[in-house]
Short mmCIF file of C-alpha atoms in Angstrom, two decimals:
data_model
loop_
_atom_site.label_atom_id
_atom_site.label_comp_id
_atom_site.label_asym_id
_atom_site.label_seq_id
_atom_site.Cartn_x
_atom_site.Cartn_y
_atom_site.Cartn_z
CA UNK A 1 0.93 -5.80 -5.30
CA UNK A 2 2.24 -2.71 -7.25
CA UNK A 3 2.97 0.43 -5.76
CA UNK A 4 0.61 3.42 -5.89
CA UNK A 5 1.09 5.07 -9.35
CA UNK A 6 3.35 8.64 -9.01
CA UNK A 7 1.29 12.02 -8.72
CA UNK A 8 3.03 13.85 -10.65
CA UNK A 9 4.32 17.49 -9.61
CA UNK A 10 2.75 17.12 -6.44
CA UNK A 11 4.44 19.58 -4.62
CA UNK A 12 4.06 20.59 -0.53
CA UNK A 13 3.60 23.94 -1.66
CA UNK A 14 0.60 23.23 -3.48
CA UNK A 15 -2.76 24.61 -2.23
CA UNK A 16 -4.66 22.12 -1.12
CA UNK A 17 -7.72 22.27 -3.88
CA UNK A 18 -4.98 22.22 -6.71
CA UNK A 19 -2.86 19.15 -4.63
CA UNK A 20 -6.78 17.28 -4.56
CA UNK A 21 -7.50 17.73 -8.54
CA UNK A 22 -3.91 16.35 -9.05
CA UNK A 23 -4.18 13.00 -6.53
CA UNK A 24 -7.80 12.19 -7.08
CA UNK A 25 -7.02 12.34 -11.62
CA UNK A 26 -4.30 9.65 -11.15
CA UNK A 27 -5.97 7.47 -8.54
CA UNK A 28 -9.11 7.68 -10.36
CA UNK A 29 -7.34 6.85 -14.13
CA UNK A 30 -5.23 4.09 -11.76
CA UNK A 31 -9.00 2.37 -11.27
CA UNK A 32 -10.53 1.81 -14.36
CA UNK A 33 -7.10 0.96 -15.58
CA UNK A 34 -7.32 -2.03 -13.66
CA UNK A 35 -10.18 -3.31 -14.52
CA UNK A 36 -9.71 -5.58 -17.30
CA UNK A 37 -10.09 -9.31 -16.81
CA UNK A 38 -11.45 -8.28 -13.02
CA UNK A 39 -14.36 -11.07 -13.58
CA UNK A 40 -11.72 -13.89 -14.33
CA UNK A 41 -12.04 -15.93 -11.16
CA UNK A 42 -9.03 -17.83 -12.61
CA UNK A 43 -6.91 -14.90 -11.98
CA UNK A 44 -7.39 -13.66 -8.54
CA UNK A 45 -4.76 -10.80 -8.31
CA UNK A 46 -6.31 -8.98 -11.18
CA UNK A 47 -9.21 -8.07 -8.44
CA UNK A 48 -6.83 -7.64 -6.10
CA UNK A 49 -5.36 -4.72 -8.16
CA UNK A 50 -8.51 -3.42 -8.78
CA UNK A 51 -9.73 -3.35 -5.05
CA UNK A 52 -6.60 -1.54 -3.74
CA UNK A 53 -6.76 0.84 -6.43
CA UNK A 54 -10.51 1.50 -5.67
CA UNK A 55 -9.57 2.01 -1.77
CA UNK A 56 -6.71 4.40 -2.57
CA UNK A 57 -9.15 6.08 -4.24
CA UNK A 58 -11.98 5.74 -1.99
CA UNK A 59 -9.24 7.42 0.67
CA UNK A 60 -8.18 10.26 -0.94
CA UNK A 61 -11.36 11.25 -1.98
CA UNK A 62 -12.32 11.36 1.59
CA UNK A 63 -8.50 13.28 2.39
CA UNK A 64 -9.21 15.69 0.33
CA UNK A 65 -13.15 16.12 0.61
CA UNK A 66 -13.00 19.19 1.95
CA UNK A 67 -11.36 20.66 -1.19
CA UNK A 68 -14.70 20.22 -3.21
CA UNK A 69 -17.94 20.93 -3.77
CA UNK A 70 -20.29 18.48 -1.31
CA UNK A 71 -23.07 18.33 -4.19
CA UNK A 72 -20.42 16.58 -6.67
CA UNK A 73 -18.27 14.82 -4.32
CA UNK A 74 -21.01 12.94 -2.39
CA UNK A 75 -22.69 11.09 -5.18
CA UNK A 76 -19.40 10.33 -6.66
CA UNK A 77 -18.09 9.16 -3.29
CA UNK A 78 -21.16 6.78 -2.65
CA UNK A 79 -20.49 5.36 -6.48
CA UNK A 80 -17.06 4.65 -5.58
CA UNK A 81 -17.87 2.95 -2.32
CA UNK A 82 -20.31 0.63 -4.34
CA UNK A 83 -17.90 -0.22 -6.34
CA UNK A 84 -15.62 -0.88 -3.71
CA UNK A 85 -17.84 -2.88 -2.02
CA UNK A 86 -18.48 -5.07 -4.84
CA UNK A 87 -14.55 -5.51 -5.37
CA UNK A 88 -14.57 -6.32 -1.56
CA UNK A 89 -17.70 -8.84 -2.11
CA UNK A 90 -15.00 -10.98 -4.84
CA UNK A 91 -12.03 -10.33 -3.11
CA UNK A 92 -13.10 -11.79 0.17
CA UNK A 93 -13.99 -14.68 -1.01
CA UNK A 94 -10.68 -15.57 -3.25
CA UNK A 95 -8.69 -14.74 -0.28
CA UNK A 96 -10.47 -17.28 2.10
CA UNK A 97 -10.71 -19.75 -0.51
CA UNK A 98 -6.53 -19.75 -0.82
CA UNK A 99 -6.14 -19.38 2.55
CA UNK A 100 -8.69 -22.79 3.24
CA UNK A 101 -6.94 -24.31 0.20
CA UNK A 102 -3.63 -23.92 2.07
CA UNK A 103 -5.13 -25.02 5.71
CA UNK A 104 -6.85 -28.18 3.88
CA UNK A 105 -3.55 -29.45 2.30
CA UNK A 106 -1.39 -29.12 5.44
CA UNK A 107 -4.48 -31.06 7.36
CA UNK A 108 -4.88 -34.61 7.94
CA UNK A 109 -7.21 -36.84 5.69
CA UNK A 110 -9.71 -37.09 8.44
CA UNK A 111 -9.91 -33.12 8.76
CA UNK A 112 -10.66 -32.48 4.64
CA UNK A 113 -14.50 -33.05 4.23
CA UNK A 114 -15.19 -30.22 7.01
CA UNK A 115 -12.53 -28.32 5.25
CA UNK A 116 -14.56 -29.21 1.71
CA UNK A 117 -18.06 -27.58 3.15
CA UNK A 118 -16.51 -24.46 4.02
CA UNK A 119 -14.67 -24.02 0.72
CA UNK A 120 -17.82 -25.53 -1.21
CA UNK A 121 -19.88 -22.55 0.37
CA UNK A 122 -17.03 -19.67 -0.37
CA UNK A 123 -16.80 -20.89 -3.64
CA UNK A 124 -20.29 -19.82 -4.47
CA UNK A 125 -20.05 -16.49 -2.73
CA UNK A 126 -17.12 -16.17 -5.16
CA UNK A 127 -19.75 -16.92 -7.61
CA UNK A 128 -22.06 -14.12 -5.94
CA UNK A 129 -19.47 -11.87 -5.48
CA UNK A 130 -18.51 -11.82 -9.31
CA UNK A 131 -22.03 -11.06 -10.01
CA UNK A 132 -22.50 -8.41 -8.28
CA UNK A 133 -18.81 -6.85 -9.47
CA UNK A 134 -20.31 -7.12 -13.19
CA UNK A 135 -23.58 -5.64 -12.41
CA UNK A 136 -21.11 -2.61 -10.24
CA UNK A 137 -18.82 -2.45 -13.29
CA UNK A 138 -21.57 -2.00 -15.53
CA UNK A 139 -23.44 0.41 -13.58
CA UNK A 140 -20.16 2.61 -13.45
CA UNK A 141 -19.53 2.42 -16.98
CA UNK A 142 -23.63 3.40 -17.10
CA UNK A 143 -23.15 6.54 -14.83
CA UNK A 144 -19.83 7.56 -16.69
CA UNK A 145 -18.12 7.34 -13.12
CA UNK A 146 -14.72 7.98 -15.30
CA UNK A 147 -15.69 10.94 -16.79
CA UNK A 148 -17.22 12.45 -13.23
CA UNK A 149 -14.37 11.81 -11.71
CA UNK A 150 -12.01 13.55 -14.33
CA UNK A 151 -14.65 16.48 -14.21
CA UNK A 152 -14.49 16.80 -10.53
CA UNK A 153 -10.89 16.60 -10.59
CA UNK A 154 -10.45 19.18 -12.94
CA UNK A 155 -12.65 21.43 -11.33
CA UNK A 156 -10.15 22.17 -8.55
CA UNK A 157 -7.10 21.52 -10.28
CA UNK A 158 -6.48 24.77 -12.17
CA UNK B 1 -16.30 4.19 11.77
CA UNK B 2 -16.31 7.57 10.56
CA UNK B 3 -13.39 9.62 10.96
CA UNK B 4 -13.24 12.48 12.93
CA UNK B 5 -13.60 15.49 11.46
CA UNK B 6 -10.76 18.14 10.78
CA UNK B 7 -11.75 21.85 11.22
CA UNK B 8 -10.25 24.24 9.56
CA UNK B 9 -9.35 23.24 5.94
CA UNK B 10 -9.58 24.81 3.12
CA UNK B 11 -8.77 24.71 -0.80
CA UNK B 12 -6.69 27.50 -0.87
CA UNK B 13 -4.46 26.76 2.13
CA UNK B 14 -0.77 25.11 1.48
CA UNK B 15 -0.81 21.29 0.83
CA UNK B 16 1.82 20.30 3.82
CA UNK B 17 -0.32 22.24 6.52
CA UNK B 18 -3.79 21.22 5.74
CA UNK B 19 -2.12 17.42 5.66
CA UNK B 20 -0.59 18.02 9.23
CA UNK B 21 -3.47 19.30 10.29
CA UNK B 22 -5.32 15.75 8.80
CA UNK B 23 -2.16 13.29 10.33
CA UNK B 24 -2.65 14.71 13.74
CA UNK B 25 -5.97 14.29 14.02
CA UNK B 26 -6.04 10.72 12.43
CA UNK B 27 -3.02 10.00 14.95
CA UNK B 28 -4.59 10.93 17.91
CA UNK B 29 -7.62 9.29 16.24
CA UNK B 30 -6.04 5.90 16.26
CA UNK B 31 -4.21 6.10 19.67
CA UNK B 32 -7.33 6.83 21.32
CA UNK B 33 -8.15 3.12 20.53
CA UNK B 34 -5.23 2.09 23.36
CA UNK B 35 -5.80 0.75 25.87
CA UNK B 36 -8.99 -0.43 24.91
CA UNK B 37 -8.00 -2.54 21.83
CA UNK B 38 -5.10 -4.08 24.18
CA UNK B 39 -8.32 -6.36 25.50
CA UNK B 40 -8.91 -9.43 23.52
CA UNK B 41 -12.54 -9.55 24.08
CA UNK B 42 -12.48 -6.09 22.26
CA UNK B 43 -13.45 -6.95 18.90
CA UNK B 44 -15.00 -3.73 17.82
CA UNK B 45 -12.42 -1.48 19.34
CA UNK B 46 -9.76 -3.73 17.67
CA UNK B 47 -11.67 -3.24 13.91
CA UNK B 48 -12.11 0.56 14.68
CA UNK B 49 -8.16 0.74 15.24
CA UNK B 50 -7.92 -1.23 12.03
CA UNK B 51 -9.40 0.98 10.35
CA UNK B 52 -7.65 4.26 12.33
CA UNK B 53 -4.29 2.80 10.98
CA UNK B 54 -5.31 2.48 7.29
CA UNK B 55 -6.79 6.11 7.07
CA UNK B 56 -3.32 7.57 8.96
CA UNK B 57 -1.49 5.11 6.44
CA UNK B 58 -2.75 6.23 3.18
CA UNK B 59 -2.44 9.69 4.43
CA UNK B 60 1.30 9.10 5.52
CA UNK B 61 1.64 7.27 2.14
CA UNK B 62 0.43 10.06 0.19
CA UNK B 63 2.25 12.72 1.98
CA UNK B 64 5.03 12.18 3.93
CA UNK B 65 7.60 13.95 1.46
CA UNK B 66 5.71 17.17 2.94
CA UNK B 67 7.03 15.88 6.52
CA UNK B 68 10.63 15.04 8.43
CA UNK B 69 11.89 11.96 8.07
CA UNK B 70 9.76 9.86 10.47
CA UNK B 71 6.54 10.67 8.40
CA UNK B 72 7.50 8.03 5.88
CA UNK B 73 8.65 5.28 8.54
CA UNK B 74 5.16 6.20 10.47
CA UNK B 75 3.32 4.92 7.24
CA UNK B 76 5.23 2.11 7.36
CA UNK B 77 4.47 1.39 10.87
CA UNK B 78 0.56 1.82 10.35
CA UNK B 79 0.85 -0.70 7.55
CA UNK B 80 2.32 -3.22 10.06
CA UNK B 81 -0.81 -2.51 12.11
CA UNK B 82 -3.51 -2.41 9.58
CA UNK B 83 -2.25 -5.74 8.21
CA UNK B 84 -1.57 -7.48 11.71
CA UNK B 85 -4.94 -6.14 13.22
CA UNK B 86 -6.72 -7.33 9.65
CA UNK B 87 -5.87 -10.64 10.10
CA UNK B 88 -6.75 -11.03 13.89
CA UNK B 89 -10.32 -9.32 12.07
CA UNK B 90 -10.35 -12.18 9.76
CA UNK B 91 -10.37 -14.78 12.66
CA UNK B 92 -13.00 -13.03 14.17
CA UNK B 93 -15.18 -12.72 11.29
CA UNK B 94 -14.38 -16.29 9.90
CA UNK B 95 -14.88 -18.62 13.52
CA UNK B 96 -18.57 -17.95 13.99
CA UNK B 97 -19.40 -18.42 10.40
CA UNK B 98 -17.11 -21.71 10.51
CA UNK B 99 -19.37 -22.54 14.00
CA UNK B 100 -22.38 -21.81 11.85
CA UNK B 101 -21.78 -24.08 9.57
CA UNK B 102 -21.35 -26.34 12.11
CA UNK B 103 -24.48 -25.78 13.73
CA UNK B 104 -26.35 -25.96 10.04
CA UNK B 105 -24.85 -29.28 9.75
CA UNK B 106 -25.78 -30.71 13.21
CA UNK B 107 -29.27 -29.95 12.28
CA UNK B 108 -29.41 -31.17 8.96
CA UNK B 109 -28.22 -34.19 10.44
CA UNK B 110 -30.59 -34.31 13.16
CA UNK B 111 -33.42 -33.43 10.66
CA UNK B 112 -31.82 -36.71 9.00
CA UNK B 113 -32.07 -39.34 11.85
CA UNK B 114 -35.30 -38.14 12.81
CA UNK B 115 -36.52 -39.45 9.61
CA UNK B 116 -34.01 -42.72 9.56
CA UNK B 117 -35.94 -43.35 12.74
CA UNK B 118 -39.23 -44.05 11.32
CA UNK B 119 -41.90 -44.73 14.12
CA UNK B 120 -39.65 -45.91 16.17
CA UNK B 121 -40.35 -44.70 19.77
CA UNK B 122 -36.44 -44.20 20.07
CA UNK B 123 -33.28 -43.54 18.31
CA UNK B 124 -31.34 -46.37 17.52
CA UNK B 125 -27.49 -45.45 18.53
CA UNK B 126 -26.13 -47.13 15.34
CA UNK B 127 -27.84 -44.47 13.21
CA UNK B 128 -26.12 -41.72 14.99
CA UNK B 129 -22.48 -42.60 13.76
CA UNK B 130 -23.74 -42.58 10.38
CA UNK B 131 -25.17 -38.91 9.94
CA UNK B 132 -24.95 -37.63 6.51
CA UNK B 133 -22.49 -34.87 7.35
CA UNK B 134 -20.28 -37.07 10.22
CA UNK B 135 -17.53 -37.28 8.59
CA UNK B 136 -17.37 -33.20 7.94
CA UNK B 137 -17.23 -32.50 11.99
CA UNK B 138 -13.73 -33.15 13.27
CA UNK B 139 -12.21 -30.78 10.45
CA UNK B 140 -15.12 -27.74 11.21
CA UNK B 141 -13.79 -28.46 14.54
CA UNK B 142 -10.15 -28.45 14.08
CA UNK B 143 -10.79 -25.20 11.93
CA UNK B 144 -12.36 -23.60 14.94
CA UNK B 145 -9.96 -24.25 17.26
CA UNK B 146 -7.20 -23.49 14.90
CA UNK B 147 -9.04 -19.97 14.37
CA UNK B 148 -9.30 -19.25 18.05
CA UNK B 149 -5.49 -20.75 18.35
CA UNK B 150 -4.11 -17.97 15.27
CA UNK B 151 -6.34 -15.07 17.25
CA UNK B 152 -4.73 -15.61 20.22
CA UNK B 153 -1.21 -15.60 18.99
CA UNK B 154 -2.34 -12.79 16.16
CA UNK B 155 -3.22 -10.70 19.12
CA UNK B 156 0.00 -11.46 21.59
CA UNK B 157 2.06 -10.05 18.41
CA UNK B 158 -0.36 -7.05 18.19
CA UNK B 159 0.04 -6.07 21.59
CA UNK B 160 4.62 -6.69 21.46
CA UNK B 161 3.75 -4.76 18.05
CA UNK B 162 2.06 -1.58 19.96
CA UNK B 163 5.07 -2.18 22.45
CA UNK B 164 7.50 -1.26 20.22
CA UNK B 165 5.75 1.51 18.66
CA UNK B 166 5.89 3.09 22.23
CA UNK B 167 9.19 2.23 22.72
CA UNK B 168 10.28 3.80 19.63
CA UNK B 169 7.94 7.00 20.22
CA UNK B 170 5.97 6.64 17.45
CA UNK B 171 3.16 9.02 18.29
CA UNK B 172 5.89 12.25 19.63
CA UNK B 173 7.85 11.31 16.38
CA UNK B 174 5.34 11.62 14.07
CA UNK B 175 3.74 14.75 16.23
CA UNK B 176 7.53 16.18 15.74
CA UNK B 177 8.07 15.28 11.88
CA UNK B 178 4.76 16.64 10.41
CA UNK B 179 5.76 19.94 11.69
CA UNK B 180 8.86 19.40 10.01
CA UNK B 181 9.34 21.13 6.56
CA UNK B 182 11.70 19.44 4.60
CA UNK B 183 14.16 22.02 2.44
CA UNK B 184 13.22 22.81 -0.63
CA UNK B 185 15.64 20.88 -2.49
CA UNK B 186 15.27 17.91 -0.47
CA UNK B 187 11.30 17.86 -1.41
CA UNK B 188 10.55 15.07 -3.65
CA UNK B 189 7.79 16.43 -6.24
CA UNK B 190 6.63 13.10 -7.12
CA UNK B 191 5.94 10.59 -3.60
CA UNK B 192 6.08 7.11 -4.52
CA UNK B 193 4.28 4.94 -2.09
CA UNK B 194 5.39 1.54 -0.55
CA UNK B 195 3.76 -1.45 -2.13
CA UNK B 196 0.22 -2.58 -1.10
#
């Protein structure tokens, strides 16, 4: 997994409001950055990217809450969550499913078909789970999550 | 679990005190969970620390260049504990839905020998070794008990794991190093972060 993009001229000296516009602009950019080819079950880590970025984000919103306004921060906060918990509602699943995939093959022959029902039922809450990231992906482009997260960024960062 | 809150913050004050300030709160936060979480039976207390570790984590991750030295080896050390704690988390939330499939299947099966058997006024043995999901129940089982196997030796590292963080002060370190300031020079004005 990649490290945490830089915040650049994040300094200990910074006051606190200025250091929150600073952290919460790159982690938020770092989110939607990742979010190409999130729905391609075929390509797991993609998701994965996407869900860590959306938890780093997630956390330093909450670090650095008390640094803005309640009335912006708490909507944005619960769309990020939702988001989040979509990601988490994907993710879940394709890590069980490799993990069973791994148990299954190091298993005897007998031991496979009770192996097989598990996997057959994560593979459709994969399925689930990838619905419900496009219909949080869309909603986010919908409620121009980007561009309220740039705004309340900004708004503290000067 | 929601985190406590910190009193006392405020836009205008300096970046490294407001975050030492945050890391001792969220450190006394998540060694409150000990002894507690040292019980095996204490699921919730072990997913509260969980989550106790990755808030003082991304915290340390995001902010330890403000700190002495230890800061950045304390995130380190709360990764090891979020990711050891998650997986004993995983076996607890994956064995009862792997015993609930189990328990679906059993009465699927039952549902299907009840109707094999007809009118008859009993249930012919032979049917019984040829339920529809038979041959699925040795490898549910062998899953469960490899589940509760993995928790218990998840948890026996968890607890050496919270050994050594005592042994190596981890909590009076990391007390000590956030009220460190580093010199100015030695400040690093853009933190990296370990990998995920």
């Amino acid at each position: 997994m990649a490290k945490a993009r830089e915040v650049e001229g994040l300094e200990a000296g910074d006051a606190f409001g200025v250091a929150a516009g600073k952290v919460v602009a790159v982690r938020a950019r770092e989110l939607f950055d990742h979010q190409e080819g999130v729905l391609d079950t075929s390509d797991i880590e993609r998701v994965h990217a996407m869900r860590v970025a959306s938890r780093r984000l997630r956390a330093v919103l909450e670090i650095f809450a008390p640094a803005f306004p309640g009335k912006e921060l708490k909507p944005i906060l619960r769309d990020v969550e939702r988001l989040a918990d979509a990601l988490g509602a994907r993710r879940d699943p394709d890590v069980q499913i490799a993990h069973f995939e791994r148990l299954r093959a190091a298993l005897p022959e007998a031991d496979r078909p009770g192996v097989d029902e598990i996997l057959e039922r994560l593979r459709g809450e994969q399925a689930a789970g990838n619905e419900r990231l496009a219909a949080a992906l869309e909603e986010a482009r919908e409620s121009r999550l980007d561009e309220r997260l740039a705004a309340l960024a900004a708004g503290v960062a000067a | 679990m929601k985190p406590r809150r910190v009193k006392r913050l405020h836009p205008d004050q300096r970046l490294d005190d407001a975050m030492e300030r945050i890391v001792a709160v969220r450190l006394r936060e998540l060694c409150a969970f000990m002894p507690k979480a040292a019980d095996p039976a204490e699921v919730q207390a072990l997913h509260d620390m969980r989550i106790a570790a990755k808030r003082l984590r991304y915290v340390l991750e995001l902010t330890h260049f403000c700190f002495g030295p230890y800061a950045a080896k304390a995130a380190r050390r709360a990764k090891e504990l979020q990711d050891l704690i998650g997986e004993i988390h995983d076996c607890d939330v994956t064995l009862p839905r792997v015993l609930a499939i189990q328990a679906e299947l059993r009465e699927q099966d039952a549902a299907a020998l009840v109707e094999r058997a007809g009118d008859a006024p009993d249930l012919d043995p032979a049917l019984s070794g040829d339920a529809p999901h038979a041959d699925a129940y040795r490898g549910l089982e062998t899953v469960a008990t490899h589940l509760r196997a993995r928790r218990q030796l998840l948890h026996a590292r968890f607890l050496d794991l919270w050994t050594r963080l005592q042994r190596e002060g981890f909590r009076a370190r990391l007390e000590h190093a956030i009220t460190e300031r580093p010199e100015p020079d030695a400040v690093f004005t853009s933190p990296s972060h370990p990998a995920e």
